XYZ file of N, CA, C and O in Angstrom:
764
model
N 22.202 -10.362 -14.625
C 22.155 -9.293 -13.692
C 22.737 -9.786 -12.342
O 23.543 -9.123 -11.741
N 22.318 -11.009 -11.885
C 22.819 -11.549 -10.666
C 24.352 -11.750 -10.737
O 25.028 -11.488 -9.823
N 24.784 -12.314 -11.852
C 26.173 -12.567 -12.081
C 26.990 -11.278 -12.085
O 28.064 -11.196 -11.437
N 26.471 -10.228 -12.687
C 27.176 -8.958 -12.648
C 27.249 -8.348 -11.191
O 28.291 -7.846 -10.795
N 26.164 -8.589 -10.461
C 26.177 -8.116 -9.067
C 27.261 -8.790 -8.246
O 27.900 -8.256 -7.432
N 27.354 -10.167 -8.491
C 28.341 -10.922 -7.752
C 29.715 -10.474 -8.061
O 30.631 -10.379 -7.226
N 29.974 -10.070 -9.317
C 31.315 -9.467 -9.745
C 31.520 -8.202 -8.977
O 32.624 -8.031 -8.410
N 30.499 -7.346 -9.005
C 30.659 -6.091 -8.309
C 30.951 -6.209 -6.745
O 31.721 -5.587 -6.201
N 30.259 -7.216 -6.189
C 30.475 -7.511 -4.794
C 31.889 -7.923 -4.541
O 32.583 -7.462 -3.597
N 32.465 -8.906 -5.341
C 33.785 -9.311 -5.164
C 34.806 -8.195 -5.387
O 35.747 -8.146 -4.595
N 34.516 -7.445 -6.378
C 35.471 -6.265 -6.613
C 35.428 -5.290 -5.448
O 36.390 -4.740 -4.972
N 34.216 -5.051 -4.908
C 34.048 -4.087 -3.767
C 34.729 -4.674 -2.513
O 35.323 -3.906 -1.781
N 34.759 -5.945 -2.349
C 35.367 -6.568 -1.243
C 36.917 -6.345 -1.337
O 37.546 -6.344 -0.256
N 37.427 -6.117 -2.480
C 38.884 -5.875 -2.581
C 39.211 -4.401 -2.507
O 40.362 -3.991 -2.663
N 38.176 -3.569 -2.286
C 38.371 -2.172 -2.135
C 38.149 -1.268 -3.385
O 38.465 -0.150 -3.388
N 37.559 -1.836 -4.379
C 37.205 -1.165 -5.622
C 36.033 -0.237 -5.370
O 34.889 -0.728 -5.325
N 36.352 1.013 -5.181
C 35.258 1.992 -4.803
C 34.248 2.127 -5.937
O 33.023 2.233 -5.690
N 34.671 2.131 -7.223
C 33.755 2.276 -8.300
C 32.773 1.152 -8.421
O 31.596 1.355 -8.598
N 33.233 -0.063 -8.068
C 32.371 -1.237 -8.082
C 31.347 -1.057 -6.962
O 30.094 -1.389 -7.141
N 31.803 -0.619 -5.799
C 30.915 -0.477 -4.727
C 29.826 0.616 -5.010
O 28.688 0.414 -4.697
N 30.287 1.678 -5.621
C 29.335 2.771 -5.956
C 28.357 2.284 -6.927
O 27.078 2.609 -6.845
N 28.697 1.474 -7.907
C 27.700 0.917 -8.828
C 26.777 -0.026 -8.182
O 25.561 0.039 -8.418
N 27.281 -0.839 -7.320
C 26.467 -1.723 -6.535
C 25.427 -1.066 -5.703
O 24.231 -1.340 -5.733
N 25.769 0.011 -5.048
C 24.884 0.790 -4.187
C 23.871 1.573 -5.083
O 22.693 1.643 -4.693
N 24.345 2.051 -6.179
C 23.487 2.807 -7.094
C 22.271 1.974 -7.559
O 21.212 2.501 -7.625
N 22.517 0.651 -7.664
C 21.469 -0.193 -8.140
C 20.411 -0.426 -7.046
O 19.304 -0.824 -7.361
N 20.750 -0.063 -5.833
C 19.818 -0.337 -4.718
C 19.439 0.959 -3.992
O 18.645 0.926 -2.948
N 19.992 2.075 -4.365
C 19.850 3.366 -3.675
C 18.377 3.739 -3.444
O 18.007 4.135 -2.389
N 17.624 3.778 -4.546
C 16.243 4.264 -4.410
C 15.361 3.458 -3.482
O 14.694 4.005 -2.648
N 15.466 2.128 -3.567
C 14.637 1.304 -2.733
C 15.105 1.404 -1.240
O 14.269 1.431 -0.346
N 16.429 1.480 -1.014
C 16.910 1.651 0.309
C 16.380 2.983 0.907
O 15.945 3.041 2.037
N 16.444 4.003 0.121
C 15.950 5.319 0.562
C 14.417 5.216 0.847
O 13.976 5.800 1.822
N 13.682 4.536 -0.022
C 12.218 4.398 0.164
C 11.907 3.856 1.555
O 10.996 4.213 2.207
N 12.698 2.724 1.875
C 12.457 2.068 3.164
C 12.732 3.044 4.318
O 11.917 3.128 5.256
N 13.848 3.712 4.258
C 14.174 4.751 5.275
C 13.107 5.762 5.378
O 12.711 6.182 6.472
N 12.744 6.261 4.224
C 11.786 7.386 4.176
C 10.384 6.955 4.847
O 9.775 7.652 5.580
N 9.980 5.794 4.480
C 8.686 5.255 4.999
C 8.901 4.941 6.531
O 7.850 5.146 7.196
N 9.983 4.662 6.935
C 10.175 4.314 8.369
C 10.230 5.637 9.236
O 9.768 5.721 10.292
N 10.908 6.608 8.631
C 11.220 7.861 9.369
C 10.229 9.002 9.034
O 10.043 9.901 9.854
N 9.776 9.021 7.828
C 8.822 10.079 7.373
C 9.423 11.455 7.088
O 8.640 12.415 7.068
N 10.678 11.522 7.088
C 11.330 12.846 6.958
C 12.410 12.674 5.935
O 13.289 11.838 6.044
N 12.428 13.568 4.951
C 13.379 13.493 3.833
C 14.856 13.611 4.325
O 15.649 12.779 3.906
N 15.176 14.574 5.116
C 16.542 14.746 5.658
C 16.962 13.489 6.511
O 18.110 13.037 6.318
N 16.116 13.050 7.353
C 16.444 11.970 8.178
C 16.634 10.656 7.389
O 17.604 9.901 7.552
N 15.753 10.483 6.349
C 15.906 9.327 5.518
C 17.193 9.450 4.708
O 17.916 8.370 4.549
N 17.586 10.570 4.165
C 18.886 10.707 3.519
C 20.043 10.408 4.417
O 20.916 9.690 4.051
N 20.013 10.913 5.639
C 21.075 10.726 6.584
C 21.188 9.215 6.905
O 22.318 8.710 6.979
N 20.116 8.597 7.214
C 20.071 7.185 7.605
C 20.536 6.324 6.391
O 21.269 5.343 6.644
N 20.101 6.606 5.259
C 20.481 5.838 4.071
C 21.971 5.936 3.901
O 22.634 4.929 3.624
N 22.579 7.137 4.004
C 24.001 7.338 3.857
C 24.738 6.540 4.964
O 25.754 5.993 4.743
N 24.192 6.603 6.243
C 24.787 5.831 7.317
C 24.758 4.376 7.003
O 25.769 3.667 7.208
N 23.682 3.868 6.464
C 23.540 2.439 6.080
C 24.605 2.096 5.050
O 25.247 1.055 5.129
N 24.745 2.941 4.052
C 25.716 2.657 3.010
C 27.202 2.695 3.501
O 27.980 1.868 3.103
N 27.467 3.526 4.508
C 28.758 3.462 5.170
C 28.956 2.190 5.916
O 30.007 1.593 5.823
N 27.878 1.738 6.539
C 28.011 0.522 7.319
C 28.218 -0.664 6.317
O 28.992 -1.538 6.500
N 27.566 -0.605 5.133
C 27.777 -1.648 4.156
C 29.191 -1.650 3.645
O 29.809 -2.639 3.531
N 29.707 -0.449 3.396
C 31.059 -0.296 2.824
C 32.029 -0.801 3.873
O 33.039 -1.576 3.463
N 31.892 -0.535 5.082
C 32.796 -0.978 6.158
C 32.787 -2.493 6.343
O 33.757 -3.117 6.827
N 31.641 -3.128 6.053
C 31.440 -4.559 6.412
C 31.228 -5.408 5.164
O 30.857 -6.552 5.345
N 31.460 -4.901 3.964
C 31.157 -5.748 2.777
C 32.021 -6.961 2.736
O 31.584 -7.990 2.183
N 33.183 -6.898 3.282
C 34.029 -8.028 3.270
C 33.462 -9.154 4.188
O 33.839 -10.380 4.001
N 32.471 -8.811 5.015
C 31.821 -9.873 5.808
C 30.579 -10.522 5.193
O 30.011 -11.419 5.654
N 30.242 -9.940 4.010
C 29.025 -10.463 3.301
C 29.414 -11.827 2.693
O 30.350 -11.942 1.953
N 28.724 -12.860 3.195
C 28.957 -14.248 2.788
C 28.202 -14.771 1.626
O 28.494 -15.788 1.063
N 27.115 -14.019 1.332
C 26.320 -14.473 0.188
C 25.246 -15.519 0.570
O 24.633 -16.202 -0.284
N 25.029 -15.681 1.971
C 23.970 -16.619 2.397
C 22.577 -16.133 2.047
O 21.633 -16.957 1.884
N 22.409 -14.896 1.845
C 21.160 -14.294 1.341
C 21.514 -13.392 0.202
O 22.718 -13.203 -0.137
N 20.549 -12.782 -0.460
C 20.913 -11.885 -1.555
C 21.472 -10.629 -0.958
O 21.313 -10.304 0.111
N 22.296 -9.940 -1.816
C 22.896 -8.784 -1.393
C 21.841 -7.699 -0.948
O 21.988 -6.939 0.046
N 20.814 -7.655 -1.790
C 19.690 -6.718 -1.460
C 19.039 -6.882 -0.119
O 18.838 -5.986 0.717
N 18.790 -8.129 0.246
C 18.281 -8.505 1.500
C 19.233 -8.046 2.649
O 18.780 -7.470 3.624
N 20.489 -8.292 2.501
C 21.542 -7.956 3.447
C 21.578 -6.397 3.607
O 21.508 -5.834 4.706
N 21.548 -5.712 2.481
C 21.599 -4.295 2.462
C 20.363 -3.723 3.180
O 20.401 -2.777 4.017
N 19.134 -4.185 2.784
C 17.923 -3.647 3.412
C 17.781 -3.941 4.870
O 17.222 -3.185 5.611
N 18.441 -5.086 5.285
C 18.504 -5.367 6.749
C 19.334 -4.283 7.442
O 18.984 -3.797 8.495
N 20.386 -3.885 6.841
C 21.231 -2.811 7.389
C 20.547 -1.556 7.421
O 20.619 -0.720 8.419
N 19.798 -1.191 6.380
C 18.977 0.067 6.375
C 17.981 0.007 7.476
O 17.808 0.994 8.209
N 17.290 -1.172 7.651
C 16.306 -1.264 8.719
C 16.896 -1.062 10.051
O 16.375 -0.306 10.917
N 18.096 -1.679 10.268
C 18.775 -1.546 11.585
C 19.195 -0.080 11.783
O 19.172 0.495 12.913
N 19.646 0.574 10.700
C 20.031 2.022 10.841
C 18.794 2.848 11.221
O 18.951 3.773 12.017
N 17.675 2.539 10.667
C 16.461 3.251 11.079
C 16.125 2.996 12.512
O 15.764 3.998 13.253
N 16.181 1.840 12.941
C 15.908 1.554 14.415
C 16.865 2.294 15.241
O 16.434 2.908 16.260
N 18.177 2.288 14.891
C 19.152 3.028 15.701
C 18.856 4.497 15.700
O 18.914 5.183 16.773
N 18.444 5.067 14.563
C 18.123 6.505 14.577
C 16.945 6.792 15.405
O 16.919 7.768 16.158
N 15.878 5.943 15.292
C 14.638 6.200 16.106
C 14.986 6.146 17.569
O 14.543 6.936 18.369
N 15.798 5.139 17.976
C 16.189 5.020 19.386
C 16.879 6.262 19.839
O 16.730 6.845 20.931
N 17.832 6.709 19.011
C 18.699 7.850 19.315
C 17.922 9.223 19.410
O 18.131 9.947 20.291
N 16.979 9.295 18.549
C 16.267 10.611 18.455
C 14.871 10.552 18.969
O 14.158 11.622 19.071
N 14.322 9.352 19.281
C 13.065 9.191 19.756
C 11.962 10.017 19.036
O 11.245 10.750 19.611
N 11.988 9.895 17.753
C 11.140 10.648 16.916
C 9.871 9.958 16.614
O 9.822 8.779 16.542
N 8.827 10.722 16.428
C 7.533 10.075 15.955
C 7.726 9.884 14.461
O 8.207 10.723 13.695
N 7.356 8.676 13.986
C 7.527 8.304 12.629
C 6.261 8.670 11.812
O 5.174 8.487 12.310
N 6.479 9.199 10.656
C 5.369 9.524 9.725
C 5.700 8.761 8.445
O 6.820 8.864 7.963
N 4.772 8.061 7.872
C 4.991 7.243 6.756
C 4.156 7.744 5.654
O 2.993 7.899 5.778
N 4.717 7.983 4.494
C 4.003 8.386 3.328
C 3.899 7.264 2.316
O 4.832 6.599 1.979
N 2.644 6.987 1.909
C 2.386 5.873 0.999
C 2.716 6.294 -0.443
O 3.123 5.556 -1.257
N 2.614 7.570 -0.718
C 2.867 8.124 -2.089
C 4.460 8.196 -2.318
O 5.121 9.018 -1.740
N 4.965 7.229 -3.110
C 6.377 7.137 -3.426
C 6.883 8.477 -3.916
O 8.118 8.747 -3.791
N 6.104 9.202 -4.584
C 6.653 10.308 -5.354
C 6.605 11.643 -4.636
O 6.958 12.667 -5.199
N 6.269 11.708 -3.334
C 6.158 12.976 -2.662
C 7.476 13.569 -2.507
O 7.664 14.721 -2.384
N 8.554 12.764 -2.469
C 9.880 13.277 -2.180
C 10.798 13.359 -3.457
O 12.001 13.909 -3.344
N 10.352 12.949 -4.474
C 11.197 12.938 -5.674
C 11.283 14.313 -6.326
O 10.248 14.857 -6.610
N 12.462 14.811 -6.541
C 12.572 16.112 -7.210
C 12.222 16.023 -8.627
O 12.424 15.083 -9.262
N 11.546 17.125 -9.032
C 11.143 17.134 -10.417
C 9.970 16.248 -10.797
O 9.643 16.128 -11.961
N 9.365 15.680 -9.806
C 8.199 14.818 -10.115
C 7.017 15.586 -10.543
O 6.699 16.614 -9.913
N 6.376 15.172 -11.577
C 5.137 15.828 -12.039
C 3.968 14.851 -11.910
O 4.151 13.738 -12.382
N 3.011 15.308 -11.273
C 1.906 14.412 -11.083
C 1.332 14.053 -12.410
O 1.254 14.860 -13.360
N 0.803 12.802 -12.559
C 0.163 12.410 -13.745
C -1.167 13.054 -13.831
O -1.834 13.323 -12.884
N -1.572 13.367 -15.009
C -2.864 13.994 -15.224
C -3.920 12.882 -14.970
O -3.853 11.833 -15.517
N -4.843 13.227 -14.104
C -5.889 12.197 -13.706
C -6.695 11.878 -14.962
O -6.945 12.650 -15.805
N -7.285 10.712 -14.911
C -8.162 10.271 -15.938
C -9.349 11.197 -15.954
O -9.960 11.466 -14.954
N -9.653 11.742 -17.118
C -10.762 12.689 -17.287
C -12.084 12.041 -16.896
O -13.050 12.818 -16.607
N -12.212 10.732 -16.836
C -13.468 10.126 -16.479
C -13.741 10.218 -15.009
O -14.789 10.093 -14.532
N -12.661 10.432 -14.217
C -12.877 10.579 -12.752
C -13.579 11.814 -12.347
O -13.206 12.940 -12.765
N -14.523 11.690 -11.498
C -15.300 12.806 -10.933
C -14.526 13.376 -9.792
O -13.890 12.658 -9.035
N -14.554 14.720 -9.616
C -13.707 15.335 -8.483
C -14.152 14.729 -7.129
O -13.234 14.588 -6.301
N -15.329 14.349 -6.924
C -15.756 13.750 -5.603
C -15.059 12.471 -5.460
O -14.628 12.096 -4.310
N -14.894 11.651 -6.522
C -14.156 10.346 -6.397
C -12.703 10.582 -6.036
O -12.111 9.862 -5.244
N -12.109 11.588 -6.682
C -10.718 11.828 -6.448
C -10.488 12.245 -4.966
O -9.560 11.890 -4.282
N -11.444 13.116 -4.461
C -11.329 13.581 -3.098
C -11.523 12.382 -2.111
O -10.779 12.273 -1.151
N -12.443 11.514 -2.452
C -12.683 10.333 -1.584
C -11.399 9.458 -1.545
O -10.953 8.955 -0.473
N -10.742 9.230 -2.697
C -9.570 8.437 -2.759
C -8.483 9.080 -1.878
O -7.656 8.414 -1.217
N -8.303 10.394 -2.052
C -7.345 11.154 -1.243
C -7.582 10.958 0.252
O -6.689 10.750 1.040
N -8.804 11.089 0.677
C -9.184 10.914 2.106
C -8.900 9.552 2.569
O -8.423 9.384 3.644
N -9.162 8.586 1.780
C -8.947 7.136 2.138
C -7.367 6.948 2.323
O -6.997 6.350 3.277
N -6.623 7.483 1.389
C -5.196 7.353 1.465
C -4.637 7.906 2.702
O -3.760 7.445 3.429
N -5.201 9.119 3.074
C -4.740 9.814 4.356
C -5.132 9.035 5.522
O -4.386 8.918 6.465
N -6.346 8.475 5.581
C -6.751 7.619 6.692
C -5.906 6.409 6.839
O -5.510 6.024 7.986
N -5.523 5.771 5.707
C -4.637 4.600 5.816
C -3.243 5.047 6.298
O -2.679 4.346 7.230
N -2.747 6.115 5.817
C -1.475 6.647 6.207
C -1.465 6.878 7.754
O -0.530 6.478 8.424
N -2.525 7.546 8.148
C -2.571 7.914 9.629
C -2.738 6.596 10.466
O -2.107 6.473 11.514
N -3.477 5.587 9.949
C -3.651 4.321 10.686
C -2.275 3.549 10.770
O -1.976 2.997 11.795
N -1.537 3.566 9.661
C -0.228 2.903 9.674
C 0.688 3.498 10.795
O 1.405 2.877 11.456
N 0.613 4.809 10.840
C 1.419 5.571 11.843
C 1.061 5.171 13.291
O 1.803 5.352 14.206
N -0.120 4.689 13.526
C -0.598 4.312 14.860
C -0.195 2.894 15.234
O -0.293 2.557 16.396
N 0.307 2.117 14.277
C 0.746 0.765 14.595
C 2.047 0.822 15.372
O 2.827 1.760 15.198
N 2.306 -0.217 16.224
C 3.571 -0.248 16.850
C 4.710 -0.445 15.809
O 4.509 -0.787 14.641
N 5.960 -0.258 16.154
C 7.087 -0.274 15.251
C 7.128 -1.622 14.476
O 7.322 -1.616 13.269
N 7.075 -2.718 15.155
C 7.178 -4.035 14.541
C 6.125 -4.224 13.483
O 6.377 -4.702 12.375
N 4.864 -3.912 13.750
C 3.843 -4.108 12.863
C 3.884 -3.061 11.748
O 3.665 -3.468 10.537
N 4.270 -1.904 12.040
C 4.397 -0.861 10.932
C 5.579 -1.263 9.983
O 5.381 -1.236 8.749
N 6.652 -1.760 10.535
C 7.726 -2.282 9.685
C 7.237 -3.317 8.764
O 7.560 -3.376 7.605
N 6.629 -4.364 9.325
C 6.132 -5.533 8.523
C 5.196 -5.076 7.447
O 5.256 -5.510 6.280
N 4.233 -4.241 7.763
C 3.253 -3.717 6.734
C 3.931 -2.941 5.685
O 3.616 -3.146 4.399
N 4.897 -2.090 6.029
C 5.688 -1.393 5.026
C 6.448 -2.308 4.129
O 6.386 -2.140 2.913
N 7.193 -3.268 4.681
C 7.982 -4.111 3.870
C 7.177 -5.039 3.018
O 7.504 -5.296 1.879
N 6.048 -5.517 3.508
C 5.220 -6.529 2.740
C 4.192 -5.828 1.827
O 4.181 -5.998 0.596
N 3.394 -4.982 2.436
C 2.280 -4.445 1.596
C 2.627 -3.260 0.824
O 1.901 -2.958 -0.189
N 3.627 -2.476 1.195
C 3.981 -1.255 0.486
C 5.199 -1.503 -0.402
O 5.188 -1.227 -1.595
N 6.234 -2.201 0.125
C 7.450 -2.410 -0.599
C 7.380 -3.729 -1.428
O 8.139 -3.857 -2.336
N 6.555 -4.650 -1.020
C 6.334 -5.848 -1.798
C 7.421 -6.910 -1.644
O 7.526 -7.869 -2.384
N 8.060 -6.908 -0.428
C 9.028 -8.029 -0.135
C 8.265 -9.259 0.141
O 7.175 -9.280 0.664
N 8.964 -10.475 -0.135
C 8.369 -11.733 0.121
C 8.499 -12.006 1.655
O 9.306 -11.377 2.324
N 7.790 -12.999 2.096
C 7.920 -13.359 3.563
C 9.394 -13.857 3.877
O 9.872 -13.423 4.884
N 10.025 -14.543 2.947
C 11.339 -14.964 3.217
C 12.276 -13.822 3.202
O 13.177 -13.685 4.121
N 12.101 -12.811 2.332
C 13.015 -11.659 2.299
C 12.832 -10.803 3.607
O 13.824 -10.351 4.232
N 11.618 -10.699 4.114
C 11.367 -9.936 5.313
C 12.004 -10.643 6.509
O 12.568 -10.019 7.350
N 11.898 -11.918 6.495
C 12.425 -12.736 7.614
C 13.903 -12.420 7.655
O 14.542 -12.294 8.715
N 14.607 -12.456 6.461
C 16.065 -12.254 6.368
C 16.419 -10.834 6.750
O 17.320 -10.586 7.467
N 15.560 -9.865 6.261
C 15.855 -8.482 6.632
C 15.755 -8.178 8.109
O 16.636 -7.516 8.663
N 14.736 -8.767 8.738
C 14.514 -8.530 10.196
C 15.074 -9.538 11.042
O 15.028 -9.388 12.266
N 15.670 -10.534 10.470
C 16.353 -11.627 11.224
C 15.344 -12.289 12.286
O 15.636 -12.487 13.419
N 14.230 -12.660 11.645
C 13.145 -13.381 12.375
C 12.714 -14.527 11.500
O 13.010 -14.560 10.255
N 11.927 -15.427 12.066
C 11.427 -16.555 11.305
C 10.330 -16.148 10.390
O 9.629 -15.110 10.650
N 10.018 -16.980 9.384
C 8.897 -16.630 8.472
C 7.553 -16.729 9.216
O 6.648 -15.970 8.884
N 7.472 -17.596 10.117
C 6.330 -17.742 10.920
C 6.026 -16.444 11.708
O 4.882 -16.014 11.802
N 7.090 -15.879 12.283
C 6.910 -14.600 12.972
C 6.525 -13.530 12.033
O 5.646 -12.678 12.399
N 7.054 -13.483 10.801
C 6.706 -12.525 9.821
C 5.217 -12.608 9.520
O 4.439 -11.654 9.591
N 4.787 -13.882 9.327
C 3.271 -14.116 9.016
C 2.366 -13.642 10.097
O 1.372 -13.012 9.946
N 2.825 -14.032 11.349
C 1.921 -13.606 12.540
C 1.974 -12.135 12.707
O 0.886 -11.519 12.987
N 3.039 -11.475 12.538
C 3.117 -10.015 12.639
C 2.287 -9.340 11.569
O 1.617 -8.314 11.809
N 2.381 -9.806 10.380
C 1.567 -9.288 9.250
C 0.135 -9.447 9.584
O -0.633 -8.465 9.471
N -0.245 -10.612 10.058
C -1.677 -10.829 10.419
C -2.109 -9.886 11.501
O -3.184 -9.329 11.380
N -1.350 -9.829 12.610
C -1.709 -8.919 13.694
C -1.735 -7.425 13.235
O -2.625 -6.616 13.580
N -0.681 -7.064 12.442
C -0.627 -5.712 11.911
C -1.847 -5.363 11.051
O -2.382 -4.277 11.210
N -2.189 -6.201 10.183
C -3.398 -5.978 9.269
C -4.665 -5.920 10.062
O -5.451 -5.031 9.848
N -4.773 -6.800 11.087
C -5.972 -6.788 11.945
C -6.017 -5.425 12.694
O -7.098 -4.856 12.852
N -4.932 -5.066 13.254
C -4.902 -3.762 13.990
C -5.165 -2.575 13.097
O -5.850 -1.692 13.478
N -4.654 -2.708 11.886
C -4.909 -1.661 10.940
C -6.418 -1.552 10.585
O -6.977 -0.500 10.572
N -7.098 -2.738 10.445
C -8.503 -2.794 10.205
C -9.230 -2.122 11.312
O -10.178 -1.358 11.134
N -8.835 -2.498 12.593
C -9.574 -1.967 13.779
C -9.392 -0.407 13.796
O -10.329 0.248 14.110
N -8.167 0.047 13.550
C -7.918 1.521 13.510
C -8.805 2.217 12.525
O -9.426 3.214 12.819
N -8.842 1.604 11.384
C -9.618 2.220 10.232
C -11.086 2.192 10.511
O -11.788 3.100 10.229
N -11.517 1.061 11.150
C -12.902 0.983 11.493
C -13.288 1.964 12.549
O -14.388 2.661 12.456
N -12.432 2.160 13.536
C -12.736 3.175 14.626
C -12.678 4.575 14.007
O -13.523 5.343 14.380
N -11.799 4.830 13.087
C -11.677 6.161 12.421
C -12.975 6.343 11.606
O -13.600 7.467 11.634
N -13.486 5.342 10.879
C -14.733 5.494 10.120
C -15.937 5.830 10.985
O -16.781 6.538 10.593
N -15.993 5.137 12.169
C -17.125 5.396 13.078
C -17.060 6.838 13.550
O -18.178 7.471 13.697
N -15.883 7.393 13.858
C -15.807 8.765 14.366
C -16.153 9.715 13.269
O -16.724 10.772 13.579
N -15.809 9.491 11.971
C -16.123 10.365 10.942
C -17.549 10.302 10.334
O -17.968 11.142 9.595
N -18.177 9.241 10.738
C -19.559 9.088 10.118
C -20.636 9.538 11.093
O -20.445 9.919 12.149
């Protein structure tokens, strides 16, 4: 797989559009997921993802391979999100449910063993976490999304955000602590 991606990258660098399209297609869903979680809006996420892909196309010849292609691509997606937020000064809404935006998605039938009250409680918890993530500052929200929701490693996050691994770890720690405080405060208000 890695070798095939390297071939596609080299071909794309020479202007082979089909190779570029195949390369992007392999990363399109995850790139969109990142943009969607950062921006919280389907149309904005689509626009930013397309803008990021244009940036990748224009600068693929500058890709040196010092990091993985996916890390480089997701860094560009993150930067496109930051640019969009600065330009539009939008409030960000983040959805934890990957499948809210997928066309044709059919919800899985819940396990018949689950009691309706349990399902309602899980939904309420998910909504509280979602709201709490939205209250974090941009740096902490980004770190939490990349690590805890998207599952990137510390090293990958450091490369995507162009910061040290130590900074990644400290932001994750602060972000998680702030998230706990927000959730704790929310629980006190609702009980």
